[in-house]
Amino acid sequence: MSKKYEMTIGGETVTADDYTDVRNPANMEEVVGQAPVGTAAHLDQAVDAATKAFASWRNSSDQDRIDACNAMAKVCTDNSEELAVLLTKEQGKPLGGMGSQFELGGCGAWAGFTAGLSLPEKTIEDSDERHVIQQRVPLGVVGSITPWNWPLLIAIWHIVPGVRTGNSVVIKPSPFTPLSTLRMIELFNEVLPSGLFNVVPGGDELGAKLTNHDDIDKIVLSGSVATGKKVMASAAKGVTPVTLELGGNDPGIMLPGTDPAPFTEGLFFGSMINSGQTCGALKRLYVHEDDLDATVTALSGMAANIPMGDGMDEGSILGPLQNERQFKRVIELVEDAKANGGTCVTGGEPMGGPNYFYPVTIVTGVSDGVRLVDEEQFGPVLPIITYTDIDDAIVRANGTDFGLDASVWGNDGEECTRIAAQLEAGTVYVNKHAEIAPHVPFGGIKCSGLGGLFAEEGLAAYTSIKIINKAV
Ligand code: NAD
């Protein structure tokens, strides 16, 4: 019998009437654990507990909040082994490399760094007429909704700034990867005030109930554009502030005549990190037609040397796709590309077996207008698209509703800077891709998101401005 994981609400363990099996996507046989099925009643209970916790946490001192974030960092570090194994088994990503241990390292680093951030009171005017100060005050109960690709790190991105600024939290993890979040929140509750963190797992409909809840004061979602639009619409009801971190279809442009050799590793892992299941991964690469062969040779050569396998095997660098929906989507997009003139230089077929492994697939012969180029594939598949005129490549790179990240690759620094200035994205990298850090604000533009996370800017999004204006 596999282990049952439980909800934590108001500091208490809460059992459910129903549980679902969470299976390992590397084999589909192993039941990693059973997740409780949260209901609307659990959600009400969790929001109520968070509201009560907020009543006292809003008056906590700055030092209390710093201590709370540091305690969260310590929990992540002290329990990284257990959490990383659970994450690997339910998500599929390898333990090593840029996998679960890396994700847990990120959780500790983000929580620790966020502890040290602050939004100090500002004196706006101190004159003979008035004394005006600006404070940043917490919003209340934060409703956090997370995806399945980086479930723990994204949970940390959502909840640590909330608690650092005096809010309490209800988190609804993805139904595909709920176990590691349930366990992490349980561990937080062992050392932090009851009710500050509450977790209720469930499907998409439960997410909608959370965002429609009358007593939620802030919503933070990392998920698809389609979900982001629904969440934004439901937030309108209560004029609830939202932070939306949504999908991307990140373009990379290589300058004409660029030798791909020094950039191969950066391009490869910029695209294939977490088997491509990363919002800010490189998802389409534009190269000059004369540079196509060299670029394809370099990237497919690297693909041949990167082992993909069960995340618990030490040698694995890439893991499977996480769920059936995503697996089918990747197959569908590659088949569509093949039907529209695309050639798979590597990969192009599922690896077989009762699992969701799909090999690294480099596709040539496709261009804008083919779904694999126009849509977010979210898998280990990279279309390489040729151009003849770099300014045309910029227009094509920008010809999308997405605007998360983008990158420029080449040795001419000035030209890279010129192109970076024209690319429509929240972050433009030069000679790298998908590098994030807790002190660098991160967020998308256009349909890729609203508001940002990280650094002081991200922290401010969990507060409202309050002005105290005194007569002198
Ligand atoms: P998804 O939108 O299907 O689900 C994300 C979460 O939203 C899940 O917990 C889900 O249950 C919930 N949800 C679904 N419908 C909802 C609704 N109507 N109301 C409220 N909640 C709802 O996304 P996914 O498949 O889990 O994740 C992959 C997507 O997330 C990709 O598009 C990826 O780019 C994006 N993503 C973005 C970021 C970022 O920081 N920009 C980070 C990670 C993932």
Coordinates of C-alpha atoms and ligand atoms in Angstrom, one line a residue:
M1 CA 0.0 0.0 0.0
S2 CA 1.5 3.3 -1.0
K3 CA 1.7 6.2 1.4
K4 CA -1.2 8.6 1.9
Y5 CA -0.3 12.2 1.9
E6 CA -2.5 14.7 3.8
M7 CA -3.6 18.3 3.6
T8 CA -2.5 20.7 6.3
I9 CA -5.1 23.3 7.2
G10 CA -4.8 25.7 10.2
G11 CA -1.7 23.7 11.3
E12 CA -3.7 20.5 11.5
T13 CA -3.6 17.4 9.4
V14 CA -6.9 17.0 7.5
T15 CA -7.9 13.8 5.8
A16 CA -10.1 13.6 2.7
D17 CA -12.9 11.3 1.7
D18 CA -11.2 10.4 -1.5
Y19 CA -7.6 9.9 -2.6
T20 CA -6.0 9.5 -6.0
D21 CA -2.9 7.6 -7.0
V22 CA 0.0 9.7 -8.2
R23 CA 2.2 7.6 -10.5
N24 CA 5.8 7.8 -11.6
P25 CA 5.8 9.1 -15.2
A26 CA 9.0 7.1 -15.8
N27 CA 7.2 3.8 -15.5
M28 CA 3.5 4.3 -14.8
E29 CA 3.5 1.3 -12.6
E30 CA 4.9 2.7 -9.4
V31 CA 2.3 4.5 -7.3
V32 CA 4.4 7.2 -5.6
G33 CA 1.7 8.0 -3.1
Q34 CA -1.9 8.9 -2.7
A35 CA -3.1 12.5 -2.8
P36 CA -6.2 13.7 -1.0
V37 CA -8.9 15.1 -3.2
G38 CA -9.6 18.5 -1.8
T39 CA -13.2 19.8 -1.9
A40 CA -14.8 23.2 -1.8
A41 CA -15.4 22.7 1.9
H42 CA -11.7 22.1 2.5
L43 CA -11.0 25.2 0.6
D44 CA -13.4 27.2 2.8
Q45 CA -11.7 25.7 5.8
A46 CA -8.3 26.7 4.5
V47 CA -9.2 30.2 3.6
D48 CA -10.8 30.6 7.1
A49 CA -7.7 29.3 8.8
A50 CA -5.5 31.6 6.6
T51 CA -7.8 34.6 7.5
K52 CA -7.4 33.9 11.2
A53 CA -3.6 33.5 10.8
F54 CA -3.4 36.8 8.9
A55 CA -5.1 38.6 11.7
S56 CA -2.0 38.2 13.9
W57 CA 0.7 37.7 11.2
R58 CA -0.1 41.1 9.7
N59 CA 1.1 42.6 13.0
S60 CA 4.3 40.5 13.1
S61 CA 7.6 42.4 13.2
D62 CA 10.0 42.6 10.3
Q63 CA 12.3 40.3 12.3
D64 CA 9.5 37.7 12.7
R65 CA 9.0 37.7 9.0
I66 CA 12.7 37.4 8.2
D67 CA 13.0 34.5 10.7
A68 CA 10.0 32.8 9.0
C69 CA 11.7 32.9 5.6
N70 CA 14.9 31.7 7.0
A71 CA 13.1 28.9 8.7
M72 CA 11.5 27.9 5.4
A73 CA 14.9 28.0 3.8
K74 CA 16.2 25.7 6.5
V75 CA 13.3 23.3 6.2
C76 CA 14.1 23.0 2.4
T77 CA 17.8 22.4 3.1
D78 CA 17.4 20.0 6.0
N79 CA 14.8 17.9 4.1
S80 CA 16.2 18.3 0.7
E81 CA 17.0 14.6 0.3
E82 CA 13.5 13.4 1.2
L83 CA 11.8 16.1 -0.9
A84 CA 14.0 15.6 -3.9
V85 CA 13.3 11.9 -4.1
L86 CA 9.6 12.5 -3.8
L87 CA 9.8 15.2 -6.5
T88 CA 11.8 12.9 -8.8
K89 CA 9.3 10.1 -8.4
E90 CA 6.2 12.2 -9.0
Q91 CA 7.5 14.7 -11.5
G92 CA 10.0 12.5 -13.4
K93 CA 13.0 14.9 -13.4
P94 CA 16.4 13.4 -12.5
L95 CA 17.7 13.7 -9.0
G96 CA 21.0 15.2 -10.2
G97 CA 21.9 17.7 -12.8
M98 CA 19.3 20.4 -13.2
G99 CA 16.8 18.1 -11.6
S100 CA 15.3 17.7 -8.1
Q101 CA 18.3 18.4 -6.0
F102 CA 18.9 21.5 -8.0
E103 CA 15.2 22.5 -7.5
L104 CA 15.5 22.0 -3.8
G105 CA 18.7 24.0 -3.8
G106 CA 16.8 26.8 -5.5
C107 CA 14.0 26.6 -2.9
G108 CA 16.5 27.2 0.0
A109 CA 18.3 29.9 -2.0
W110 CA 15.1 31.8 -2.9
A111 CA 13.7 31.6 0.6
G112 CA 16.9 32.7 2.2
F113 CA 17.4 35.6 -0.3
T114 CA 13.9 36.8 0.1
A115 CA 14.4 36.9 3.9
G116 CA 16.9 39.7 3.3
L117 CA 14.7 41.8 1.0
S118 CA 12.7 44.7 2.4
L119 CA 10.3 47.4 1.4
P120 CA 11.2 50.1 3.9
E121 CA 8.8 52.9 4.8
K122 CA 9.5 56.0 2.7
T123 CA 9.2 59.6 3.7
I124 CA 7.5 61.3 0.7
E125 CA 7.4 64.8 2.2
D126 CA 8.6 66.3 5.4
S127 CA 7.8 70.0 5.2
D128 CA 6.3 72.8 7.3
E129 CA 2.9 71.9 5.9
R130 CA 2.8 68.1 6.1
H131 CA 4.6 64.9 6.9
V132 CA 3.8 62.2 4.4
I133 CA 5.0 58.6 4.6
Q134 CA 4.4 55.7 2.4
Q135 CA 4.1 52.2 3.8
R136 CA 3.8 48.8 2.1
V137 CA 1.1 46.8 3.9
P138 CA 0.1 43.2 3.4
L139 CA -3.0 42.3 1.3
G140 CA -4.4 39.4 3.3
V141 CA -4.9 35.8 2.2
V142 CA -2.8 34.8 -0.9
G143 CA -4.3 32.1 -3.1
S144 CA -1.4 30.4 -4.9
I145 CA -1.9 28.0 -7.9
T146 CA 1.0 26.1 -9.1
P147 CA 1.9 23.9 -12.2
W148 CA 3.6 20.5 -12.4
N149 CA 6.9 21.4 -14.0
W150 CA 8.8 23.0 -11.1
P151 CA 6.3 22.4 -8.4
L152 CA 8.3 23.1 -5.3
L153 CA 10.4 26.0 -6.6
I154 CA 7.3 27.7 -8.0
A155 CA 5.5 27.2 -4.7
I156 CA 8.4 28.9 -2.9
W157 CA 8.3 31.7 -5.4
H158 CA 4.7 32.2 -4.6
I159 CA 4.5 31.8 -0.9
V160 CA 7.8 33.2 0.5
P161 CA 7.3 36.8 -0.6
G162 CA 3.7 36.5 0.7
V163 CA 4.8 35.6 4.2
R164 CA 7.8 38.0 4.0
T165 CA 5.3 40.9 3.6
G166 CA 2.9 39.8 6.3
N167 CA 0.3 37.7 4.3
S168 CA -1.0 34.2 4.9
V169 CA -1.3 31.6 2.1
V170 CA -3.6 28.9 0.7
I171 CA -1.8 26.9 -2.0
K172 CA -3.5 24.6 -4.6
P173 CA -0.8 22.5 -6.2
S174 CA -1.2 20.9 -9.7
P175 CA -3.2 17.6 -9.6
F176 CA -0.3 16.0 -11.4
T177 CA 2.4 16.7 -8.8
P178 CA 0.7 17.4 -5.4
L179 CA 2.7 15.1 -3.1
S180 CA 6.0 17.1 -2.7
T181 CA 4.0 20.3 -2.0
L182 CA 1.8 18.5 0.6
R183 CA 4.9 17.3 2.3
M184 CA 6.7 20.6 2.1
I185 CA 3.8 22.5 3.6
E186 CA 3.5 19.9 6.3
L187 CA 7.1 20.5 7.2
F188 CA 6.7 24.3 7.2
N189 CA 3.8 23.9 9.7
E190 CA 6.1 22.1 12.1
V191 CA 8.1 25.2 12.6
L192 CA 6.0 28.1 11.6
P193 CA 2.7 29.6 13.0
S194 CA -0.4 27.5 12.4
G195 CA -2.6 28.6 9.5
L196 CA 0.1 30.7 7.8
F197 CA 0.4 28.0 5.1
N198 CA -2.5 25.8 4.1
V199 CA -2.6 23.3 1.3
V200 CA -5.6 21.9 -0.6
P201 CA -4.8 19.8 -3.7
G202 CA -7.4 19.3 -6.4
G203 CA -8.1 19.7 -10.1
D204 CA -8.6 22.7 -12.3
E205 CA -12.2 23.3 -10.9
L206 CA -10.8 23.6 -7.4
G207 CA -8.4 26.3 -8.7
A208 CA -11.3 28.1 -10.1
K209 CA -13.1 27.9 -6.8
L210 CA -10.0 29.4 -5.1
T211 CA -9.8 32.3 -7.5
N212 CA -13.5 33.0 -7.1
H213 CA -13.4 32.8 -3.3
D214 CA -14.7 36.0 -1.7
D215 CA -12.1 36.0 1.0
I216 CA -9.0 35.7 -1.2
D217 CA -7.1 39.0 -1.3
K218 CA -4.4 38.2 -3.8
I219 CA -4.0 35.5 -6.5
V220 CA -0.7 34.3 -7.9
L221 CA -0.8 31.7 -10.7
S222 CA 2.0 30.0 -12.7
G223 CA 0.3 28.2 -15.5
S224 CA -0.8 28.4 -19.1
V225 CA -2.1 31.4 -20.9
A226 CA -5.5 29.9 -21.1
T227 CA -5.7 29.5 -17.4
G228 CA -4.3 32.9 -16.8
K229 CA -7.1 34.5 -18.8
K230 CA -9.7 32.6 -16.8
V231 CA -8.1 33.6 -13.5
M232 CA -7.9 37.2 -14.5
A233 CA -11.5 37.2 -15.4
S234 CA -12.5 35.7 -12.0
A235 CA -10.3 38.2 -10.2
A236 CA -12.3 41.0 -11.7
K237 CA -15.2 40.1 -9.5
G238 CA -13.5 41.3 -6.3
V239 CA -10.9 43.5 -8.1
T240 CA -8.4 41.1 -6.6
P241 CA -4.8 41.8 -7.4
V242 CA -3.2 39.1 -9.6
T243 CA 0.4 38.0 -10.4
L244 CA 0.3 35.9 -13.5
E245 CA 3.3 33.9 -14.7
L246 CA 2.2 32.2 -17.9
G247 CA 3.4 30.3 -20.8
G248 CA 6.1 31.2 -23.3
N249 CA 7.3 30.5 -26.8
D250 CA 10.8 31.8 -26.3
P251 CA 12.7 32.6 -29.5
G252 CA 16.5 32.6 -29.9
I253 CA 18.2 34.4 -32.8
M254 CA 21.8 33.5 -33.8
L255 CA 23.7 36.2 -35.7
P256 CA 24.7 35.3 -39.2
G257 CA 28.1 33.6 -39.4
T258 CA 28.0 32.5 -35.8
D259 CA 30.1 29.4 -35.0
P260 CA 27.7 27.3 -32.8
A261 CA 30.5 25.4 -31.0
P262 CA 30.9 27.8 -28.0
F263 CA 27.2 28.1 -27.6
T264 CA 26.1 24.5 -28.1
E265 CA 25.8 23.7 -24.5
G266 CA 23.9 26.9 -23.6
L267 CA 21.5 26.4 -26.5
F268 CA 21.0 22.8 -25.7
F269 CA 20.2 23.1 -22.0
G270 CA 18.5 26.5 -22.6
S271 CA 16.0 24.5 -24.6
M272 CA 16.0 21.0 -23.0
I273 CA 16.1 22.0 -19.3
N274 CA 13.6 19.7 -17.5
S275 CA 13.0 18.0 -20.8
G276 CA 11.7 21.3 -22.2
Q277 CA 9.0 21.6 -19.6
T278 CA 10.1 25.0 -18.5
C279 CA 8.1 28.2 -19.1
G280 CA 11.2 30.2 -20.0
A281 CA 13.0 27.5 -22.1
L282 CA 14.2 28.3 -25.6
K283 CA 11.4 27.0 -27.8
R284 CA 12.3 28.1 -31.4
L285 CA 15.7 28.9 -32.8
Y286 CA 16.3 31.2 -35.8
V287 CA 19.6 30.7 -37.6
H288 CA 20.9 32.1 -40.9
E289 CA 20.3 29.7 -43.7
D290 CA 24.1 29.4 -44.3
D291 CA 24.6 28.3 -40.6
L292 CA 21.8 25.7 -40.5
D293 CA 24.0 22.6 -41.1
A294 CA 26.7 23.5 -38.5
T295 CA 24.0 24.4 -35.9
V296 CA 22.0 21.2 -36.5
T297 CA 25.2 19.1 -36.4
A298 CA 26.3 20.7 -33.1
L299 CA 22.9 20.3 -31.3
S300 CA 22.1 16.8 -32.6
G301 CA 25.7 15.7 -31.6
M302 CA 25.1 16.9 -28.1
A303 CA 21.7 15.2 -28.0
A304 CA 23.3 11.9 -28.8
N305 CA 25.4 12.2 -25.6
I306 CA 22.8 13.2 -23.1
P307 CA 21.2 10.3 -21.3
M308 CA 17.5 10.3 -20.8
G309 CA 16.0 7.9 -18.3
D310 CA 14.4 7.2 -15.0
G311 CA 15.2 10.1 -12.7
M312 CA 16.3 7.8 -9.9
D313 CA 19.1 6.4 -12.1
E314 CA 22.3 8.3 -11.4
G315 CA 23.2 8.6 -15.1
S316 CA 20.0 10.3 -16.2
I317 CA 20.3 13.9 -17.2
L318 CA 16.9 14.3 -18.7
G319 CA 13.6 12.6 -17.6
P320 CA 10.2 11.8 -19.1
L321 CA 7.4 14.2 -19.9
Q322 CA 5.3 14.5 -16.7
N323 CA 1.8 13.5 -17.8
E324 CA -0.2 11.9 -20.6
R325 CA -1.7 15.2 -21.7
Q326 CA 1.7 16.7 -22.2
F327 CA 3.0 13.5 -23.8
K328 CA 0.2 13.5 -26.3
R329 CA 0.6 17.2 -27.0
V330 CA 4.3 16.8 -27.9
I331 CA 3.5 13.8 -30.2
E332 CA 0.8 15.8 -31.9
L333 CA 2.9 18.8 -32.5
V334 CA 5.8 16.8 -33.9
E335 CA 3.5 14.8 -36.2
D336 CA 1.9 18.0 -37.4
A337 CA 5.4 19.4 -38.1
K338 CA 6.3 16.2 -40.1
A339 CA 3.1 16.5 -42.1
N340 CA 4.0 20.1 -42.9
G341 CA 7.5 19.6 -44.3
G342 CA 9.4 19.1 -41.1
T343 CA 12.4 16.7 -40.7
C344 CA 13.3 15.3 -37.3
V345 CA 17.1 15.2 -37.4
T346 CA 17.1 13.4 -34.0
G347 CA 14.2 11.8 -32.2
G348 CA 10.7 12.3 -33.5
E349 CA 9.0 9.2 -32.0
P350 CA 8.1 8.3 -28.4
M351 CA 10.6 6.0 -26.9
G352 CA 8.0 3.2 -26.2
G353 CA 6.9 1.4 -23.1
P354 CA 4.4 2.3 -20.4
N355 CA 5.9 5.7 -19.7
Y356 CA 6.0 9.2 -21.0
F357 CA 9.6 9.3 -22.4
Y358 CA 10.0 11.4 -25.6
P359 CA 13.5 11.8 -27.0
V360 CA 15.3 15.0 -27.7
T361 CA 14.0 16.0 -31.1
I362 CA 15.6 18.6 -33.4
V363 CA 13.3 19.6 -36.2
T364 CA 14.3 21.4 -39.4
G365 CA 12.3 22.4 -42.5
V366 CA 9.5 24.2 -40.6
S367 CA 8.8 27.8 -40.3
D368 CA 6.3 30.3 -38.8
G369 CA 2.7 29.1 -39.5
V370 CA 3.5 25.5 -38.4
R371 CA 2.1 24.7 -35.0
L372 CA 5.4 23.5 -33.6
V373 CA 6.8 27.0 -34.2
D374 CA 3.7 29.0 -33.3
E375 CA 2.7 27.2 -30.1
E376 CA 4.4 26.4 -26.9
Q377 CA 5.5 22.7 -27.2
F378 CA 6.7 22.3 -23.6
G379 CA 8.8 19.2 -24.4
P380 CA 12.3 18.2 -25.6
V381 CA 11.6 19.4 -29.1
L382 CA 13.4 22.3 -30.8
P383 CA 12.5 23.6 -34.2
I384 CA 15.4 25.3 -36.0
I385 CA 14.1 27.9 -38.4
T386 CA 16.2 29.6 -41.1
Y387 CA 16.3 33.2 -42.1
T388 CA 18.1 35.3 -44.7
D389 CA 17.7 38.8 -43.2
I390 CA 18.2 39.2 -39.5
D391 CA 15.6 42.1 -39.3
D392 CA 13.1 39.7 -40.7
A393 CA 14.0 37.2 -38.0
I394 CA 13.3 39.8 -35.4
V395 CA 9.9 40.4 -36.8
R396 CA 9.2 36.7 -36.9
A397 CA 10.5 36.2 -33.3
N398 CA 8.1 38.9 -32.2
G399 CA 5.2 37.7 -34.2
T400 CA 3.5 36.0 -31.3
D401 CA 1.2 36.8 -28.4
F402 CA 3.8 35.3 -26.0
G403 CA 6.5 37.5 -24.5
L404 CA 8.3 35.6 -21.7
D405 CA 12.0 35.3 -22.5
A406 CA 14.1 35.6 -25.7
S407 CA 17.8 35.3 -26.5
V408 CA 20.4 36.5 -29.0
W409 CA 23.5 34.5 -29.7
G410 CA 26.7 35.7 -31.4
N411 CA 30.1 37.4 -31.0
D412 CA 29.2 40.9 -32.1
G413 CA 28.3 42.5 -28.8
E414 CA 26.8 45.6 -30.3
E415 CA 24.6 43.8 -32.7
C416 CA 23.4 41.5 -30.0
T417 CA 22.5 44.5 -27.9
R418 CA 20.7 46.1 -30.9
I419 CA 18.6 43.0 -31.4
A420 CA 18.0 42.5 -27.7
A421 CA 16.5 46.0 -27.6
Q422 CA 14.0 45.0 -30.3
L423 CA 12.9 41.7 -28.9
E424 CA 9.5 41.8 -27.1
A425 CA 10.1 39.8 -24.0
G426 CA 10.2 40.2 -20.2
T427 CA 13.9 39.0 -20.2
V428 CA 16.3 39.0 -23.2
Y429 CA 19.4 37.0 -22.7
V430 CA 22.6 37.3 -24.7
N431 CA 24.6 34.2 -25.3
K432 CA 22.6 32.2 -22.7
H433 CA 19.0 31.3 -22.0
A434 CA 16.8 30.6 -19.0
E435 CA 19.0 31.8 -16.2
I436 CA 17.0 33.1 -13.3
A437 CA 18.1 34.5 -9.9
P438 CA 16.2 35.7 -6.8
H439 CA 17.7 39.2 -7.1
V440 CA 16.7 39.6 -10.8
P441 CA 13.0 40.5 -11.5
F442 CA 11.2 37.9 -13.7
G443 CA 8.0 38.1 -15.6
G444 CA 6.4 38.0 -19.0
I445 CA 4.8 40.7 -21.2
K446 CA 2.0 40.4 -23.7
C447 CA 0.0 37.1 -22.9
S448 CA 3.0 35.6 -21.0
G449 CA 2.0 37.3 -17.8
L450 CA 1.1 40.3 -15.6
G451 CA 3.4 41.5 -12.9
G452 CA 6.6 39.9 -11.9
L453 CA 8.2 37.8 -9.2
F454 CA 11.6 38.1 -7.4
A455 CA 13.6 41.0 -6.0
E456 CA 11.9 44.1 -4.4
E457 CA 9.5 44.4 -7.4
G458 CA 8.2 40.9 -6.8
L459 CA 7.8 41.5 -3.1
A460 CA 5.9 44.8 -3.7
A461 CA 3.2 42.8 -5.6
Y462 CA 2.1 41.2 -2.3
T463 CA 1.4 44.6 -0.7
S464 CA -0.6 47.7 -1.3
I465 CA 0.7 51.2 -0.8
K466 CA -0.6 53.0 2.3
I467 CA 0.0 56.7 2.8
I468 CA -0.1 58.4 6.2
N469 CA -0.5 62.1 5.6
K470 CA -0.1 64.2 8.8
A471 CA -0.8 67.9 9.3
V472 CA 2.2 69.6 11.0
Ligands
NAD1 P1 -2.3 24.8 -16.3 O1 -2.7 26.2 -16.6 O2 -3.0 23.7 -17.0 O3 -2.4 24.6 -14.8 C1 -1.7 25.4 -13.8 C2 -2.5 25.3 -12.5 O4 -3.7 26.1 -12.7 C3 -2.9 24.0 -12.0 O5 -2.8 23.9 -10.6 C4 -4.3 23.8 -12.5 O6 -5.1 22.9 -11.7 C5 -4.8 25.3 -12.3 N1 -6.0 25.6 -13.0 C6 -6.4 25.2 -14.2 N2 -7.5 25.8 -14.7 C7 -7.8 26.7 -13.7 C8 -8.8 27.7 -13.6 N3 -9.8 27.8 -14.5 N4 -8.8 28.5 -12.5 C9 -7.9 28.4 -11.6 N5 -6.9 27.4 -11.6 C10 -6.8 26.6 -12.7 O7 -0.7 24.7 -16.6 P2 0.2 23.5 -16.4 O8 0.0 22.6 -17.6 O9 0.1 22.9 -15.1 O10 1.7 24.1 -16.6 C11 2.3 24.4 -17.8 C12 2.1 25.8 -18.2 O11 2.5 26.7 -17.2 C13 2.9 26.2 -19.4 O12 2.2 27.0 -20.3 C14 4.1 26.9 -18.8 O13 4.8 27.8 -19.7 C15 3.4 27.7 -17.7 N6 4.3 28.1 -16.6 C16 4.7 29.4 -16.5 C17 5.6 29.7 -15.6 C18 6.1 31.2 -15.5 O14 6.8 31.5 -14.5 N7 5.8 32.0 -16.4 C19 6.2 28.8 -14.7 C20 5.8 27.5 -14.9 C21 4.9 27.1 -15.8

